[in-house]
């Protein structure tokens, strides 16, 4: 779902810029932010629908195998939809200032870094005192870059931990909304 949203956002913006149809759209009596938000929202909705359908299929297959409904899978899908929105907003930001290939690479790098920045921070905390500069750099990166593991509950659901409550969902929503708003604004 995340990669589908990235492809949709980058592809649609690249086509608009390549064919110069963006100039026609922007000259209409519509605010520019509405055009950008519309492109973003359409890609996020399409990818989120795909994620929800996949989640429902997973619940159904799980029922066939285990004879029980595991609705917490759908809670994890909600967090995946938040992650889709955050990564798609970064792809939109990158696609406005660079080529489609570079935008895709930057978005993939952000996705990989976002899923590993927590572990990198833990490793940096265990470094000796002489590497204080490394701890500072990693802490700065942790504060600036999104931690996508905060929007990941797949392993908790698979291991039957099920720690996804309303509080965690609200935090994930606000966290992804804050980062997505910054990227779309940029």
CSV table of C-alpha atoms in Angstrom, one decimal:
chain,number,residue,atom,x,y,z
A,1,UNK,CA,0.0,0.0,0.0
A,2,UNK,CA,2.8,2.4,0.8
A,3,UNK,CA,4.6,1.8,-2.4
A,4,UNK,CA,1.3,2.0,-4.4
A,5,UNK,CA,0.7,5.5,-2.9
A,6,UNK,CA,4.2,6.6,-3.7
A,7,UNK,CA,3.9,5.4,-7.3
A,8,UNK,CA,0.6,7.1,-7.6
A,9,UNK,CA,1.7,10.4,-6.2
A,10,UNK,CA,5.0,10.6,-8.0
A,11,UNK,CA,3.5,9.3,-11.3
A,12,UNK,CA,0.6,11.7,-11.3
A,13,UNK,CA,2.8,14.8,-10.4
A,14,UNK,CA,5.4,13.8,-13.0
A,15,UNK,CA,2.7,13.5,-15.7
A,16,UNK,CA,1.2,16.8,-14.8
A,17,UNK,CA,4.6,18.5,-15.0
A,18,UNK,CA,5.7,16.7,-18.1
A,19,UNK,CA,2.6,17.4,-20.1
A,20,UNK,CA,2.4,20.9,-18.7
A,21,UNK,CA,-1.3,20.3,-17.7
A,22,UNK,CA,-0.5,21.6,-14.2
A,23,UNK,CA,-0.3,25.2,-15.7
A,24,UNK,CA,-3.9,24.8,-17.0
A,25,UNK,CA,-5.1,23.5,-13.6
A,26,UNK,CA,-3.4,26.2,-11.6
A,27,UNK,CA,-4.8,29.0,-13.7
A,28,UNK,CA,-8.4,27.9,-12.8
A,29,UNK,CA,-10.2,29.7,-10.0
A,30,UNK,CA,-9.0,27.1,-7.5
A,31,UNK,CA,-6.4,27.6,-4.8
A,32,UNK,CA,-3.0,25.9,-5.5
A,33,UNK,CA,-3.1,24.1,-2.2
A,34,UNK,CA,-6.4,22.5,-3.2
A,35,UNK,CA,-4.8,21.0,-6.3
A,36,UNK,CA,-1.9,19.6,-4.3
A,37,UNK,CA,-4.1,18.2,-1.5
A,38,UNK,CA,-6.4,16.7,-4.1
A,39,UNK,CA,-3.6,14.8,-5.7
A,40,UNK,CA,-2.3,13.7,-2.3
A,41,UNK,CA,-5.7,12.6,-1.0
A,42,UNK,CA,-6.6,10.6,-4.1
A,43,UNK,CA,-3.4,8.6,-3.9
A,44,UNK,CA,-3.8,8.0,-0.2
A,45,UNK,CA,-7.4,7.0,-0.5
A,46,UNK,CA,-6.7,4.5,-3.3
A,47,UNK,CA,-3.8,2.9,-1.4
A,48,UNK,CA,-5.7,2.8,1.9
A,49,UNK,CA,-8.7,1.1,0.2
A,50,UNK,CA,-6.2,-1.5,-1.1
A,51,UNK,CA,-4.8,-2.0,2.4
A,52,UNK,CA,-8.3,-2.3,3.9
A,53,UNK,CA,-9.4,-4.9,1.4
A,54,UNK,CA,-6.1,-6.8,2.0
A,55,UNK,CA,-6.8,-6.6,5.8
A,56,UNK,CA,-10.3,-8.0,5.3
A,57,UNK,CA,-9.0,-10.8,3.2
A,58,UNK,CA,-6.5,-11.6,5.9
A,59,UNK,CA,-9.1,-11.7,8.6
A,60,UNK,CA,-11.2,-14.0,6.4
A,61,UNK,CA,-8.3,-16.4,5.7
A,62,UNK,CA,-7.4,-16.4,9.4
A,63,UNK,CA,-11.0,-17.4,10.2
A,64,UNK,CA,-10.7,-20.3,7.8
A,65,UNK,CA,-7.5,-21.5,9.3
A,66,UNK,CA,-8.0,-20.8,13.1
A,67,UNK,CA,-11.8,-20.7,13.3
A,68,UNK,CA,-11.7,-17.4,15.1
A,69,UNK,CA,-12.1,-13.8,14.0
A,70,UNK,CA,-9.0,-11.7,14.6
A,71,UNK,CA,-10.3,-8.2,14.4
A,72,UNK,CA,-7.1,-6.7,15.8
A,73,UNK,CA,-5.7,-7.3,12.3
A,74,UNK,CA,-7.9,-4.4,11.2
A,75,UNK,CA,-6.5,-2.2,13.9
A,76,UNK,CA,-3.0,-2.8,12.4
A,77,UNK,CA,-4.4,-1.9,9.0
A,78,UNK,CA,-5.5,1.4,10.4
A,79,UNK,CA,-2.0,2.1,11.5
A,80,UNK,CA,-0.8,1.0,8.0
A,81,UNK,CA,-3.1,3.6,6.5
A,82,UNK,CA,-1.6,6.3,8.7
A,83,UNK,CA,1.8,5.2,7.5
A,84,UNK,CA,0.6,5.3,3.9
A,85,UNK,CA,-0.5,8.9,4.4
A,86,UNK,CA,2.8,10.0,5.9
A,87,UNK,CA,5.0,8.3,3.3
A,88,UNK,CA,2.8,9.6,0.4
A,89,UNK,CA,3.1,13.1,1.7
A,90,UNK,CA,6.9,12.8,1.7
A,91,UNK,CA,6.7,11.5,-1.9
A,92,UNK,CA,4.6,14.4,-2.9
A,93,UNK,CA,7.1,16.9,-1.3
A,94,UNK,CA,10.0,15.2,-3.1
A,95,UNK,CA,8.2,15.0,-6.4
A,96,UNK,CA,7.6,18.7,-6.5
A,97,UNK,CA,11.3,19.5,-6.4
A,98,UNK,CA,13.0,16.7,-8.2
A,99,UNK,CA,12.8,14.1,-11.0
A,100,UNK,CA,10.5,11.1,-10.6
A,101,UNK,CA,13.4,8.6,-10.1
A,102,UNK,CA,15.1,10.8,-7.5
A,103,UNK,CA,11.8,11.3,-5.8
A,104,UNK,CA,11.2,7.6,-5.6
A,105,UNK,CA,14.7,6.9,-4.3
A,106,UNK,CA,14.4,9.6,-1.6
A,107,UNK,CA,11.0,8.2,-0.5
A,108,UNK,CA,12.4,4.7,-0.3
A,109,UNK,CA,15.3,6.0,1.7
A,110,UNK,CA,12.9,7.8,4.0
A,111,UNK,CA,10.8,4.6,4.4
A,112,UNK,CA,13.9,2.5,5.2
A,113,UNK,CA,15.4,5.1,7.6
A,114,UNK,CA,12.0,5.6,9.2
A,115,UNK,CA,11.8,1.9,10.1
A,116,UNK,CA,15.3,1.7,11.4
A,117,UNK,CA,15.9,5.0,13.1
A,118,UNK,CA,14.7,3.6,16.5
A,119,UNK,CA,17.2,0.8,16.4
A,120,UNK,CA,20.0,3.1,15.3
A,121,UNK,CA,19.2,5.4,18.2
A,122,UNK,CA,19.5,2.4,20.6
A,123,UNK,CA,22.8,1.4,19.2
A,124,UNK,CA,24.1,5.0,19.4
A,125,UNK,CA,23.1,5.1,23.1
A,126,UNK,CA,25.4,2.1,23.8
A,127,UNK,CA,28.4,3.8,22.2
A,128,UNK,CA,31.3,4.8,24.4
A,129,UNK,CA,31.6,8.4,25.6
A,130,UNK,CA,34.3,9.3,23.1
A,131,UNK,CA,31.7,9.0,20.3
A,132,UNK,CA,29.4,11.7,21.7
A,133,UNK,CA,29.3,13.4,18.3
A,134,UNK,CA,27.7,10.3,16.9
A,135,UNK,CA,25.0,10.2,19.6
A,136,UNK,CA,24.3,13.9,18.9
A,137,UNK,CA,23.9,13.3,15.1
A,138,UNK,CA,21.6,10.3,15.6
A,139,UNK,CA,19.5,12.1,18.2
A,140,UNK,CA,19.1,15.0,15.8
A,141,UNK,CA,18.1,12.6,13.0
A,142,UNK,CA,15.7,10.9,15.3
A,143,UNK,CA,14.0,14.2,16.1
A,144,UNK,CA,13.7,15.4,12.5
A,145,UNK,CA,12.9,12.1,10.6
A,146,UNK,CA,9.6,10.2,11.2
A,147,UNK,CA,9.9,7.0,13.2
A,148,UNK,CA,7.7,4.7,11.1
A,149,UNK,CA,7.9,2.0,13.7
A,150,UNK,CA,5.5,4.0,15.8
A,151,UNK,CA,2.9,3.3,13.0
A,152,UNK,CA,3.7,-0.4,12.9
A,153,UNK,CA,1.8,-3.0,14.8
A,154,UNK,CA,2.1,-6.0,12.5
A,155,UNK,CA,4.4,-7.9,14.8
A,156,UNK,CA,2.3,-7.3,17.8
A,157,UNK,CA,-0.8,-8.6,16.0
A,158,UNK,CA,1.0,-11.6,14.7
A,159,UNK,CA,2.4,-12.5,18.1
A,160,UNK,CA,-1.1,-12.1,19.7
A,161,UNK,CA,0.1,-9.2,21.9
A,162,UNK,CA,-2.6,-6.9,20.6
A,163,UNK,CA,-1.4,-3.6,22.3
A,164,UNK,CA,-3.3,-1.4,19.9
A,165,UNK,CA,-5.8,0.6,22.0
A,166,UNK,CA,-7.5,3.9,21.4
A,167,UNK,CA,-4.7,5.8,23.0
A,168,UNK,CA,-2.1,4.3,20.7
A,169,UNK,CA,-4.3,4.8,17.7
A,170,UNK,CA,-4.9,8.5,18.6
A,171,UNK,CA,-1.1,9.0,19.1
A,172,UNK,CA,-0.4,7.3,15.7
A,173,UNK,CA,-3.0,9.5,14.0
A,174,UNK,CA,-1.7,12.7,15.4
A,175,UNK,CA,2.0,11.7,14.8
A,176,UNK,CA,1.3,10.9,11.1
A,177,UNK,CA,-0.9,13.9,10.7
A,178,UNK,CA,1.8,16.2,12.0
A,179,UNK,CA,4.5,14.9,9.7
A,180,UNK,CA,2.1,14.6,6.7
A,181,UNK,CA,1.0,18.2,7.2
A,182,UNK,CA,4.6,19.4,7.2
A,183,UNK,CA,5.4,17.5,4.0
A,184,UNK,CA,2.3,18.7,2.2
A,185,UNK,CA,2.9,22.3,3.3
A,186,UNK,CA,6.5,22.1,2.0
